[in-house]
Short mmCIF file of C-alpha atoms in Angstrom, two decimals:
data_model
loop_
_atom_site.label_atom_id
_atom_site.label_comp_id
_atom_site.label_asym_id
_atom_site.label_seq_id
_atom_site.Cartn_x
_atom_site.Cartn_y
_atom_site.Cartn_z
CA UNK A 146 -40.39 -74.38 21.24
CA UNK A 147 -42.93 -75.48 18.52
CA UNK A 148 -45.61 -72.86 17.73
CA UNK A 149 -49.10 -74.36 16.08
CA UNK A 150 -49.77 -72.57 12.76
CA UNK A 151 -52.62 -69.64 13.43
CA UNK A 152 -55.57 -71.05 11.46
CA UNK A 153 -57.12 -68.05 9.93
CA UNK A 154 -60.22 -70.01 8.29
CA UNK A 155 -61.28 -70.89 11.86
CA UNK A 156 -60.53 -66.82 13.53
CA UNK A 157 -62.75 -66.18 10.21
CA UNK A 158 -65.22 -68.35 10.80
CA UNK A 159 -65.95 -67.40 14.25
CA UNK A 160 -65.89 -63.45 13.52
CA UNK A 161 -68.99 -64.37 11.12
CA UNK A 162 -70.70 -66.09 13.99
CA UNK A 163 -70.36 -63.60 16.60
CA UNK A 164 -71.12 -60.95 14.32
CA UNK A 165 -74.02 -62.45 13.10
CA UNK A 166 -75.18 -63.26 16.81
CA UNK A 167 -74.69 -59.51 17.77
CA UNK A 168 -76.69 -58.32 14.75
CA UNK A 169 -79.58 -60.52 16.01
CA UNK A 170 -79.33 -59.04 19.27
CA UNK A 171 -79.35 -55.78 18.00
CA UNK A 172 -81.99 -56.13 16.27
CA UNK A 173 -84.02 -58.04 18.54
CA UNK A 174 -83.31 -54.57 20.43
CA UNK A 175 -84.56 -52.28 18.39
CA UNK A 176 -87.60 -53.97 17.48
CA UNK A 177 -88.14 -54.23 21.61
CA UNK A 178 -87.64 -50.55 21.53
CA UNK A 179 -89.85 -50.09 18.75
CA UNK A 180 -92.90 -51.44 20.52
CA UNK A 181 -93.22 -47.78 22.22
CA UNK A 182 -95.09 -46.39 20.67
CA UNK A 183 -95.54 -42.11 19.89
CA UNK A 184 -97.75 -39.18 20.10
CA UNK A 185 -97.27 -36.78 17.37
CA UNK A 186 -99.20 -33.66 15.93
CA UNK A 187 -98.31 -32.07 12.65
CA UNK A 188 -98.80 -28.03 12.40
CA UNK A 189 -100.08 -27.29 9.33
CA UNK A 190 -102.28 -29.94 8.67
CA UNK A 191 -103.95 -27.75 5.94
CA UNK A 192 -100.56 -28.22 3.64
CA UNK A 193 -100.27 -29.61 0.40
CA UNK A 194 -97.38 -31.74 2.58
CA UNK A 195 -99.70 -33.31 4.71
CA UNK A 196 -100.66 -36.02 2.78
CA UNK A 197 -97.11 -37.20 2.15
CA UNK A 198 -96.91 -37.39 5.90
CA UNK A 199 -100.11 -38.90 6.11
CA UNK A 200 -99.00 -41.64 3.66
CA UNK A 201 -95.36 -42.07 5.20
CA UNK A 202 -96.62 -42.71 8.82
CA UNK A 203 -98.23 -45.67 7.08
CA UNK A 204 -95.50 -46.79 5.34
CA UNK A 205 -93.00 -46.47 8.18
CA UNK A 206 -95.46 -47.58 11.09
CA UNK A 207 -92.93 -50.47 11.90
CA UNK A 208 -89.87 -48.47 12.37
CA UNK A 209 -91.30 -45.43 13.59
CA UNK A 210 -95.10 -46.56 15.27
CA UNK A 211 -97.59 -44.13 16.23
CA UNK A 212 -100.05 -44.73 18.86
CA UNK A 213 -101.85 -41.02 18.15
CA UNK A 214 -101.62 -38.30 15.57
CA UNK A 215 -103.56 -35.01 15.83
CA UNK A 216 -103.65 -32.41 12.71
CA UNK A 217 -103.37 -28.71 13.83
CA UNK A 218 -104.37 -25.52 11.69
CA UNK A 219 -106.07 -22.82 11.98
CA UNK A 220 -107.91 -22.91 8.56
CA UNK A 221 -110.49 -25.47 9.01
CA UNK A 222 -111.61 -25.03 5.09
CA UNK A 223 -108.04 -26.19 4.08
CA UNK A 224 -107.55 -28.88 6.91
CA UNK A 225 -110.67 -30.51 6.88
CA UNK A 226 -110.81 -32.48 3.42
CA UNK A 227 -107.07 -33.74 4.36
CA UNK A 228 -108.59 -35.00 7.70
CA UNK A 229 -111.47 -36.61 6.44
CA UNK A 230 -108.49 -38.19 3.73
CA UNK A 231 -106.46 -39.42 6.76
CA UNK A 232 -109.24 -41.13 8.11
CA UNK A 233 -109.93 -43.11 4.92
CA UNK A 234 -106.52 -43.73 4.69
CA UNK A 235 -105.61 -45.34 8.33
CA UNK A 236 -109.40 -46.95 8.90
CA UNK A 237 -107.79 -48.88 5.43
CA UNK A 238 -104.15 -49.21 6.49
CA UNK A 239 -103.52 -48.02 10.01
CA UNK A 240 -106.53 -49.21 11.67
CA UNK A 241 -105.28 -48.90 15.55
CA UNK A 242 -104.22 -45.50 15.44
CA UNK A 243 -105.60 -42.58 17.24
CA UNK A 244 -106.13 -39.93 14.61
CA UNK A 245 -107.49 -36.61 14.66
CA UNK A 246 -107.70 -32.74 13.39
CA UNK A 247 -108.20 -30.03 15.26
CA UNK A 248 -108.30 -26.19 15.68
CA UNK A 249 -107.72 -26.20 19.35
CA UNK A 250 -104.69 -25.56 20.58
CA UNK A 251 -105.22 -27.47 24.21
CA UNK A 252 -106.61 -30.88 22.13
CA UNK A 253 -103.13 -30.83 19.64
CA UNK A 254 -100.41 -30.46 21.84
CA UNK A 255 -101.18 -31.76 24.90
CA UNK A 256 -99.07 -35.28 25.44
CA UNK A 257 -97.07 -35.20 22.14
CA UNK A 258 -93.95 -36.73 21.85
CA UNK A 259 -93.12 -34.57 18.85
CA UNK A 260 -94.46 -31.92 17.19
CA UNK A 261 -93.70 -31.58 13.28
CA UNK A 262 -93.89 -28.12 12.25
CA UNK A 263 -95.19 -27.19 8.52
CA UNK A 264 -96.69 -23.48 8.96
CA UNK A 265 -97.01 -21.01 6.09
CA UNK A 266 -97.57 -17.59 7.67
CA UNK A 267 -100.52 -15.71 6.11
CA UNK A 268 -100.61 -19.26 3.23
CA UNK A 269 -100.31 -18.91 -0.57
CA UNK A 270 -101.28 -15.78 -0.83
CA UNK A 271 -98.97 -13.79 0.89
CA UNK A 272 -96.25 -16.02 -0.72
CA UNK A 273 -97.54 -15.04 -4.29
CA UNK A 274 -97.26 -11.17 -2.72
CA UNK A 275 -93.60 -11.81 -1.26
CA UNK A 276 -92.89 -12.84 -5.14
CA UNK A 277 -94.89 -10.81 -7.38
CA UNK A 278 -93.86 -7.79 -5.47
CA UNK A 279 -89.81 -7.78 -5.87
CA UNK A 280 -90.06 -9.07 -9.22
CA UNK A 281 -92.19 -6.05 -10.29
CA UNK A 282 -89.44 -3.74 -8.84
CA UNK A 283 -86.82 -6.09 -10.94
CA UNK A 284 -85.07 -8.32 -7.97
CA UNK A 285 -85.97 -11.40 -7.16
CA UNK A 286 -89.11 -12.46 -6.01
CA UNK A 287 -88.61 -16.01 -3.96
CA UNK A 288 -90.39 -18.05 -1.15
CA UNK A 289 -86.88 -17.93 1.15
CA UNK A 290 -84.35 -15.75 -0.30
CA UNK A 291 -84.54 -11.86 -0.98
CA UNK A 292 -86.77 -9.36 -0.48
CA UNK A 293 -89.72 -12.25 -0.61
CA UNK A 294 -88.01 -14.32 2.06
CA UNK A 295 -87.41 -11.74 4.48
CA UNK A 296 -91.18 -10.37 4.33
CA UNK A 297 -92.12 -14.20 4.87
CA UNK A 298 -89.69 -14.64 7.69
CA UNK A 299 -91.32 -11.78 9.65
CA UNK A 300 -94.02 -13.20 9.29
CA UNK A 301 -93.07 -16.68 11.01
CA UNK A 302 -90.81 -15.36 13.17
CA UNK A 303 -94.37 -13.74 14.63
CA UNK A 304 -96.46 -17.15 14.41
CA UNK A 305 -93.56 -19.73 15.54
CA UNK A 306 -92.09 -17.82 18.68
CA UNK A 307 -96.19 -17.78 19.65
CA UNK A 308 -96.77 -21.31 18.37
CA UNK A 309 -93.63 -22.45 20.34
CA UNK A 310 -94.99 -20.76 23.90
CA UNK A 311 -98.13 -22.67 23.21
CA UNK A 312 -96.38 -26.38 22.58
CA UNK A 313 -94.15 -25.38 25.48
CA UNK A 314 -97.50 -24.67 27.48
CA UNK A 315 -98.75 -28.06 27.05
CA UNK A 316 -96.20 -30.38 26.15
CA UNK A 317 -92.93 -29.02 27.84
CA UNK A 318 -90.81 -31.93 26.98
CA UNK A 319 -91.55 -32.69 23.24
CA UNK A 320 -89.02 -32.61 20.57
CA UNK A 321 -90.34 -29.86 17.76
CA UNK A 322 -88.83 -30.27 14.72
CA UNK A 323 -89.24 -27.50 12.65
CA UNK A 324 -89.91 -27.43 8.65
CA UNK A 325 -91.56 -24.42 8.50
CA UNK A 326 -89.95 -21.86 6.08
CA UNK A 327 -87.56 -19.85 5.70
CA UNK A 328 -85.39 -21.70 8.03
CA UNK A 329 -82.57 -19.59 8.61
CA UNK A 330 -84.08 -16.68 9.60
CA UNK A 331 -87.05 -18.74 11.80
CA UNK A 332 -83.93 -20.43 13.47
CA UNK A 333 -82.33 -17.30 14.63
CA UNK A 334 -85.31 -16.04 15.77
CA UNK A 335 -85.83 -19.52 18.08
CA UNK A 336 -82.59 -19.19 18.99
CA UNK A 337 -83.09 -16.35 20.58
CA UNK A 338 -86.36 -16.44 22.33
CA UNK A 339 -85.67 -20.09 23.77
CA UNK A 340 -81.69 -20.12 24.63
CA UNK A 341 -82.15 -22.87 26.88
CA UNK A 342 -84.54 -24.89 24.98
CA UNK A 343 -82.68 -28.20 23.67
CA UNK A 344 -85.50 -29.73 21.98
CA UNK A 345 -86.21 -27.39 18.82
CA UNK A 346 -84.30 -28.99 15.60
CA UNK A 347 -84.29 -26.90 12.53
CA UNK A 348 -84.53 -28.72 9.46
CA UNK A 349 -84.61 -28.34 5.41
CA UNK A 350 -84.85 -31.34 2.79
CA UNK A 351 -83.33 -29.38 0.10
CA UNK A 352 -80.04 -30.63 1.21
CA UNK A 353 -81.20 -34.52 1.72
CA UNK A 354 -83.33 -33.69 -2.27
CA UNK A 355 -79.64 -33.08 -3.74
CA UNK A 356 -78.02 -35.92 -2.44
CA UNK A 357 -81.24 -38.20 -3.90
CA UNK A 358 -80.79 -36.69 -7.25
CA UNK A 359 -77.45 -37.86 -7.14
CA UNK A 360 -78.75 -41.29 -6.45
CA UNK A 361 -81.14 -41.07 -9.62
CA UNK A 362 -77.70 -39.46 -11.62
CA UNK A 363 -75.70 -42.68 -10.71
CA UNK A 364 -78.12 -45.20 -10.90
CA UNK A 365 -77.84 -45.89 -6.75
CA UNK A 366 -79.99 -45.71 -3.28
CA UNK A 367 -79.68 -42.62 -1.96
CA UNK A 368 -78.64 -44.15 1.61
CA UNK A 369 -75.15 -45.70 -0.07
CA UNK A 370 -74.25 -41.49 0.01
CA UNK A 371 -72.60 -39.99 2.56
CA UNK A 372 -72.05 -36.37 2.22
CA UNK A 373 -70.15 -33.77 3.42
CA UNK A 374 -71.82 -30.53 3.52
CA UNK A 375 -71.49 -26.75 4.52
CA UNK A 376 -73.38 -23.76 4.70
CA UNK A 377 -76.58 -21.87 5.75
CA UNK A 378 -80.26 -22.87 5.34
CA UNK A 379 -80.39 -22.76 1.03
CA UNK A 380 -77.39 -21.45 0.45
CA UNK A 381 -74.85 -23.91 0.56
CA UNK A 382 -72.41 -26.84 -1.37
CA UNK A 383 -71.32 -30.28 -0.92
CA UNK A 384 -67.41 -30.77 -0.67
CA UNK A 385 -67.74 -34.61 -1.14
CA UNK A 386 -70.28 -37.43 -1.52
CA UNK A 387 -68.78 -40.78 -0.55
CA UNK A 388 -69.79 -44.49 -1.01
CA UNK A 389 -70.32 -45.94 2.33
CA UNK A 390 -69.76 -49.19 0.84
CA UNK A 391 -66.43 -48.36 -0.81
CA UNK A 392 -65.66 -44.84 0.73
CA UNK A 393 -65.07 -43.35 -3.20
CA UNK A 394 -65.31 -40.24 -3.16
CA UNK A 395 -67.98 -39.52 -6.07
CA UNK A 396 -67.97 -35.59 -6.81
CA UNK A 397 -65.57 -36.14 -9.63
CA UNK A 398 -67.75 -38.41 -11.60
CA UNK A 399 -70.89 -36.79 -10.54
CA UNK A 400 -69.49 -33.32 -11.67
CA UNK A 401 -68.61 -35.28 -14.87
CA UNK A 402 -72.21 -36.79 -15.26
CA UNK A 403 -74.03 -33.17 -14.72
CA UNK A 404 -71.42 -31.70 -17.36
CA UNK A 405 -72.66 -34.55 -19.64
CA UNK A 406 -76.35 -35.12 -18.85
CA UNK A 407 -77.59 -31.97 -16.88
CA UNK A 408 -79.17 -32.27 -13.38
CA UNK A 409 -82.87 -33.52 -12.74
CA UNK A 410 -84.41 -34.18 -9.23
CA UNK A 411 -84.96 -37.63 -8.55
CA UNK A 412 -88.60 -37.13 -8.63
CA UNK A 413 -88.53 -34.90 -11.95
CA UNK A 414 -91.69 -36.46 -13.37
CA UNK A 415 -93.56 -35.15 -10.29
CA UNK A 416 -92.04 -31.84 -10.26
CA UNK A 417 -93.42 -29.04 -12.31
CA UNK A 418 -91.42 -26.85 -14.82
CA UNK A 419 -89.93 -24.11 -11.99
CA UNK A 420 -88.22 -27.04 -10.34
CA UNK A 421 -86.79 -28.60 -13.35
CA UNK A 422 -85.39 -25.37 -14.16
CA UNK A 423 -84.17 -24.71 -10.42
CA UNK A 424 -82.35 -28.08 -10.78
CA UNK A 425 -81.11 -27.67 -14.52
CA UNK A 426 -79.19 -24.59 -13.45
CA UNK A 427 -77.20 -26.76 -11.20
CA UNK A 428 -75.13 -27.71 -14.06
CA UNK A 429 -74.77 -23.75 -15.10
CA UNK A 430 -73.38 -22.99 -11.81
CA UNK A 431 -71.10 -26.20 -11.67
CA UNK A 432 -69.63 -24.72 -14.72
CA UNK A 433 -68.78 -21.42 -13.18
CA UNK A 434 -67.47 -22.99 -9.71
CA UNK A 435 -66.59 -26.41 -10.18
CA UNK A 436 -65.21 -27.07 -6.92
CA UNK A 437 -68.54 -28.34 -5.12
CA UNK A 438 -71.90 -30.03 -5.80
CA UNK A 439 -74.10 -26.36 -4.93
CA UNK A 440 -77.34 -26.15 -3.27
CA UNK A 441 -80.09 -25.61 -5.57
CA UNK A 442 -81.42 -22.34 -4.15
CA UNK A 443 -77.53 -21.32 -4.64
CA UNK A 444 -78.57 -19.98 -8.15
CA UNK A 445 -80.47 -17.09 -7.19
CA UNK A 446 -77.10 -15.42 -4.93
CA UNK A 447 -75.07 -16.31 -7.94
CA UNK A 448 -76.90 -15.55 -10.75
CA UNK A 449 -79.43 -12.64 -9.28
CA UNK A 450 -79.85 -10.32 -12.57
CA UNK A 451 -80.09 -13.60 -14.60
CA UNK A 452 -82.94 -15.21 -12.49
CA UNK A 453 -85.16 -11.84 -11.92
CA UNK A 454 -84.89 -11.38 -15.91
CA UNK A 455 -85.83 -15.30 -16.28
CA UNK A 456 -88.99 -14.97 -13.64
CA UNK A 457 -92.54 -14.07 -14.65
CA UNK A 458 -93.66 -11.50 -12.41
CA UNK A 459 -97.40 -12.58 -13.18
CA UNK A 460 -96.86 -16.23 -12.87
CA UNK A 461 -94.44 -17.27 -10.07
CA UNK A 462 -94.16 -20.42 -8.27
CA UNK A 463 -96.48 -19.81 -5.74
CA UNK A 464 -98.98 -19.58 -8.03
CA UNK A 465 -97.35 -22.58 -9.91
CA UNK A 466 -98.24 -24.55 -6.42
CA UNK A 467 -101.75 -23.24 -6.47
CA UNK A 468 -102.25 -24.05 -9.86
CA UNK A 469 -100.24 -27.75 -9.97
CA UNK A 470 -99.88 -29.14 -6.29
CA UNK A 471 -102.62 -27.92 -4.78
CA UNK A 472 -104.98 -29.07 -7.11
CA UNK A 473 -103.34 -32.37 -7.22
CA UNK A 474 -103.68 -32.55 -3.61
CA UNK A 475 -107.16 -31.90 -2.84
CA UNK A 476 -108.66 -33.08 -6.06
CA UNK A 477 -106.97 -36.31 -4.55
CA UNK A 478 -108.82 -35.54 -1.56
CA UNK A 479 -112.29 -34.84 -3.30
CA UNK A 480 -111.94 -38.49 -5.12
CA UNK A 481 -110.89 -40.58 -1.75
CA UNK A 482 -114.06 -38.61 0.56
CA UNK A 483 -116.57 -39.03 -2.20
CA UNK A 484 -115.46 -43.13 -2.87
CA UNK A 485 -114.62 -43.76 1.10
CA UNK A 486 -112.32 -45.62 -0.36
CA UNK A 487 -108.26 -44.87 -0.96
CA UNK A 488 -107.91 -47.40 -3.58
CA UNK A 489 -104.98 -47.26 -5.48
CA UNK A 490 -104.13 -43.96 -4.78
CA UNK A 491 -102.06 -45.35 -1.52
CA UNK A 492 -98.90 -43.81 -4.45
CA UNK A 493 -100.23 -40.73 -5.72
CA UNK A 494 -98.93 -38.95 -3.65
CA UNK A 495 -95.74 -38.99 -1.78
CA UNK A 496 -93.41 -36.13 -0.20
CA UNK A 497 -89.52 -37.19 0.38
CA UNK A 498 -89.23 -34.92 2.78
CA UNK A 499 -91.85 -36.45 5.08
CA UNK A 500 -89.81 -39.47 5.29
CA UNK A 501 -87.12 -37.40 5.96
CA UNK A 502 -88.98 -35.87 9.17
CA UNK A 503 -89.79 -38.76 10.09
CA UNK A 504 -86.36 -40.54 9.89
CA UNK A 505 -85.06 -37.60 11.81
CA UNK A 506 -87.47 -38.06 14.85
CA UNK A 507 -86.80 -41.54 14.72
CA UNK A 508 -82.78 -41.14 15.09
CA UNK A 509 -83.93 -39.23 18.16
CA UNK A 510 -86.85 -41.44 20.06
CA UNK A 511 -83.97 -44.54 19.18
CA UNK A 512 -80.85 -42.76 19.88
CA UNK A 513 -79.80 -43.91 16.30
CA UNK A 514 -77.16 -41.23 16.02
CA UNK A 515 -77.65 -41.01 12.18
CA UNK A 516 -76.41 -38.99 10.15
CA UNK A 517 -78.60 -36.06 8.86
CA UNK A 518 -78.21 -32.80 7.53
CA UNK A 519 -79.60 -29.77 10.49
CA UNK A 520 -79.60 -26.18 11.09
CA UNK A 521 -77.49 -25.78 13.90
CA UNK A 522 -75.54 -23.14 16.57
CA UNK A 523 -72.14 -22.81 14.96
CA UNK A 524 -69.93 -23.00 17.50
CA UNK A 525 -67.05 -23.71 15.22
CA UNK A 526 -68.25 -26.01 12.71
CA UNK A 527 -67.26 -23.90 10.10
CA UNK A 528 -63.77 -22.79 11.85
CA UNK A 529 -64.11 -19.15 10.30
CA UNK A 530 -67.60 -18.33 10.52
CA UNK A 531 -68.46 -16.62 13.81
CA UNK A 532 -69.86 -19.29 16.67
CA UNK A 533 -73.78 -17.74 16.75
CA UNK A 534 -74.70 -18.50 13.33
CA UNK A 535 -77.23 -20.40 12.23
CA UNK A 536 -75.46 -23.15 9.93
CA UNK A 537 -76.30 -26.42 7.79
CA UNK A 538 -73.92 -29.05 8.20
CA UNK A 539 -73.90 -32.58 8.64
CA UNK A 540 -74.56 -33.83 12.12
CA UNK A 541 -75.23 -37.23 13.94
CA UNK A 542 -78.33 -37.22 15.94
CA UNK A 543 -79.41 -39.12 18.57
CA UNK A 544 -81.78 -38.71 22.07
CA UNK A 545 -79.22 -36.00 23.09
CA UNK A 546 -79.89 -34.00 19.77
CA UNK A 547 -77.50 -32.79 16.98
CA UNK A 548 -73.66 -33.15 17.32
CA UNK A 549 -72.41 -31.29 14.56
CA UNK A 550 -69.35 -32.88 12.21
CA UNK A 551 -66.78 -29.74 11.86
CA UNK A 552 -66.13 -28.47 8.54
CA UNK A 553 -62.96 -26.40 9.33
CA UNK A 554 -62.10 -23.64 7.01
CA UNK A 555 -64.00 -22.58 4.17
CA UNK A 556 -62.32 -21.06 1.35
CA UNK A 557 -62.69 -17.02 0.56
CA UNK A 558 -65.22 -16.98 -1.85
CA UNK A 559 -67.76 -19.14 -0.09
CA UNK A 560 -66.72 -17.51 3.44
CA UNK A 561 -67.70 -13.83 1.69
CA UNK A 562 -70.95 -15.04 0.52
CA UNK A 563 -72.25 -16.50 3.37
CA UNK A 564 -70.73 -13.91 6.05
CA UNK A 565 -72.72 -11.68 3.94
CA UNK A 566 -76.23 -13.62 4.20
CA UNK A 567 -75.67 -14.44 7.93
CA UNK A 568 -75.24 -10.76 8.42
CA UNK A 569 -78.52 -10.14 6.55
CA UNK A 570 -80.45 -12.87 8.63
CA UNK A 571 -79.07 -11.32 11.78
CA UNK A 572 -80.18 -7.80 11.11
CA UNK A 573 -84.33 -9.27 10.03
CA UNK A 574 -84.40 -10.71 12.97
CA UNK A 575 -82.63 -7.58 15.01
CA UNK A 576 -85.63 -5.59 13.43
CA UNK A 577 -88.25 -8.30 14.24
CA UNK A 578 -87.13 -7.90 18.06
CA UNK A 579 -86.52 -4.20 18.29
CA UNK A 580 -89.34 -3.44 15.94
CA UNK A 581 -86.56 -1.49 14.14
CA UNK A 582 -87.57 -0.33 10.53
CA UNK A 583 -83.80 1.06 10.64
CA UNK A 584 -82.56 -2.63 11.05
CA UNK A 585 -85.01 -4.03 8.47
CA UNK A 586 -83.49 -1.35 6.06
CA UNK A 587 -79.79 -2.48 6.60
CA UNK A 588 -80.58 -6.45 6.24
CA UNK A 589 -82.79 -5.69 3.14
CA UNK A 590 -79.78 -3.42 1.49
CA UNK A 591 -77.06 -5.56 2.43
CA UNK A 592 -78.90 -8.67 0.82
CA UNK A 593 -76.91 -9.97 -2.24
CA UNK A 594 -80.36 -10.18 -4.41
CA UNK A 595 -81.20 -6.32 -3.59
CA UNK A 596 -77.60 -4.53 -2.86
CA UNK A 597 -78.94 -1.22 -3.25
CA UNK A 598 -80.37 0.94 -0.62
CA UNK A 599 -83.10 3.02 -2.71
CA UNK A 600 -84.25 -0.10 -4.61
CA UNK A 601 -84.38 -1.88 0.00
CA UNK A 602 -86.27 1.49 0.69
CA UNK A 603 -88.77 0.75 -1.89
CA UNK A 604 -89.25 -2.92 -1.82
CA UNK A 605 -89.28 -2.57 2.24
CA UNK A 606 -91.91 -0.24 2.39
CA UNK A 607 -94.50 -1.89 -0.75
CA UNK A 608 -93.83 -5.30 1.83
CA UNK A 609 -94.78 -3.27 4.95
CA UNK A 610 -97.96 -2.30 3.21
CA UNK A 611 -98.86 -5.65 2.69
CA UNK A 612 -97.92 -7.25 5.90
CA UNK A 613 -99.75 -4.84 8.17
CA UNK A 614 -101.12 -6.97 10.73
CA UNK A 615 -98.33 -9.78 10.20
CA UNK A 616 -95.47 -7.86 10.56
CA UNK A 617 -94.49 -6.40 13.82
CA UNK A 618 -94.84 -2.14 13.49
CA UNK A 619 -91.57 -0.94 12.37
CA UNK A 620 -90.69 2.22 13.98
#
């Protein structure tokens, strides 16, 4: 029996055809899909973020359209110059869409789709007290970690369970994606208080910033990298960063590169000093543990005598922000209302992690099932971390939410550090729910940046002082 020679040219050949035609189709798809389009308010429309938001909604209007977006805060001095900004801005460039700010509750939640939250409980101020304070006692005195970030996550576990009841109250199917800081200890709280609820995502940049400062280190787009990535909410490393196009793993010659060159985020001449300090300390700490790429905030539970002694207790970064972004931002604003004009400002401006938030609501309302990194459940993504903590890992999201990617093991070292701060978060929140000054104690003295109970006594009680009214009364 004579067998005809398998032509592989023409099997070629008509792979590239079919593959093309089911690229067309799929796009044809999503661009079908994309016509729908999405009602979204943004809490906090008083930040220095918004206009990055404001800006990126523009830019991304074809792969993620709006039909309305409503600003929410309750500061009207703050919100309204950003407003007035955003309607410049989309009567110039997004001339269709339904945009608005608002102090009523009712008028910005009602019909969303999504809700982005960007609160900052009791604003700049109280940050500068959560960092002035600690460092004046000698520990660390930081937005998120420490003494500093467990006064400001009292504070928001307060305003987001009650800003949560109210979204639920008039839009009881939106998808709230949650920014608002610090993470970890705002997603146990959520966790908590809505069990059932399916629809709250728990999100940082930080993460997604490291992986673009690799991109700017090898001279690449940041969407060729595909990490991997454990840990908590700041406090965590990358194991590998792979080329999607090759599947190279490139922590060896990145770790090579920041031995060589240092570490700079990828939008260093934006950034002011704190952050290119923050960033140049990742190749300090690379030094020391040269395993994984670390987490920028990693610094300050590795290094905690180093950093207090290195921080001005007059001059922290929340003042930095008042002094540098803020400014920035609403001199910005001042220009645009006075000219009603954007001109070429369109650029001056621009957050990565808007486009981030945005991406990730997108992956949702398309059912992309992209890859981004989340604050999720455990439930054995880290094998030997227990199942109800609140962890950062990679995840692939789509309409059904976050399906973690499992991590296994950690090794020792990492395990003891982070069993540590997931035992601290635990025992904030215990006190924020029991009202237990006993619990607040423990989590404050068992902190890696504190680690002594007279020095928690003291620091607890100066931050009670201050937070009367915010806080809930510890007993």
């Amino acid at each position: 029996m004579e067998c005809n020679p398998i032509n592989f040219e023409n099997i070629y050949n008509s792979f590239k055809i079919h593959y093309h035609q089911i690229n067309l189709i799929n796009n044809a798809l999503k661009k079908g899909k994309a016509m729908k389009p999405f009602n979204v308010c943004i809490v906090g429309g008083g930040s220095t973020y918004t206009l990055g938001f404001l800006k990126s909604f523009v830019r991304l209007k074809e792969e993620f359209p709006l039909k309305k977006l409503v600003l929410f805060d309750i500061d009207k001095d703050r919100q309204e110059p950003i407003g007035k900004y955003g309607e410049i801005l989309f009567k110039e460039r997004f001339p269709e869409l339904d945009f608005s700010y608002t102090l009523d509750i009712k008028e910005a939640y009602e019909g969303m789709d999504f809700v982005f939250m960007q609160m900052r409980a009791g604003g700049l101020e109280m940050r500068a007290k959560d960092e002035h304070i600690p460092l004046s006692m000698g520990m660390i005195g930081q937005e998120t970690c420490g003494p500093g970030g467990m006064a400001y996550g009292l504070r928001s576990c307060v305003d987001m369970i009650k800003a949560v009841h109210d979204i639920r109250t008039y839009a009881p199917d939106a998808w709230i994606l949650n920014y608002s800081n610090p993470a970890a200890i705002v997603a146990e709280a959520l966790r908590r208080e809505f069990p059932d609820d399916k629809r709250i995502l728990n999100i940082c940049d930080q993460p997604e910033n490291v992986v673009r400062s690799c991109s700017r280190l090898l001279g690449c787009k940041w969407e060729d990298l595909d990490p991997v990535y454990f840990g908590l909410n700041h406090y965590g490393w990358f194991t590998h960063m792979y080329d999607i196009h090759t599947g190279e793993d490139l922590l060896p010659k990145i770790r090579e590169m920041i031995a060589e060159h240092g570490f700079l985020p990828q939008d260093a001449e934006q950034r002011d000093q704190s952050w290119l300090d923050t960033y140049g300390m990742v190749q300090t700490i690379m030094s020391d543990f040269p395993d994984y790429l670390p987490n920028t905030y990693d610094q300050y539970y590795l290094y905690p005598e180093y950093k207090a002694s290195h921080l001005n207790p007059d001059f922290t970064r929340a003042d930095e922000v008042m002094a540098g972004r803020e400014k920035r931002v609403f001199t910005e604003c001042a220009e645009v209302i006075k000219e009603e004009k954007l001109g070429d400002r369109f650029h001056a401006i621009s957050d990565a992690h808007a486009e981030m938030m945005i991406k990730v609501a997108e992956a949702i309302a398309y059912n992309r099932n992209d890859r981004h990194i989340l604050i999720v459940e455990n439930k054995g993504a880290i094998a030997n971390i227990q199942d109800d903590a609140m962890v950062e890992v990679v995840c692939e999201l789509g309409i059904n939410g976050p399906r973690p990617m499992r991590i296994g093991n950690i090794p020792q070292f990492y395990l003891g550090l982070l069993v540590n701060q997931v035992s601290c978060e635990k025992l904030i929140v215990d006190a924020y729910f029991e009202k237990s000054y006993q619990k607040a104690l423990e989590a404050f003295t068992l902190n890696r940046l504190v680690n002594d109970a007279k020095k928690a006594r003291k620091v607890l009680d100066a931050l009670i002082e201050v937070n009367k009214g915010m806080w809930p009364e510890l007993s």
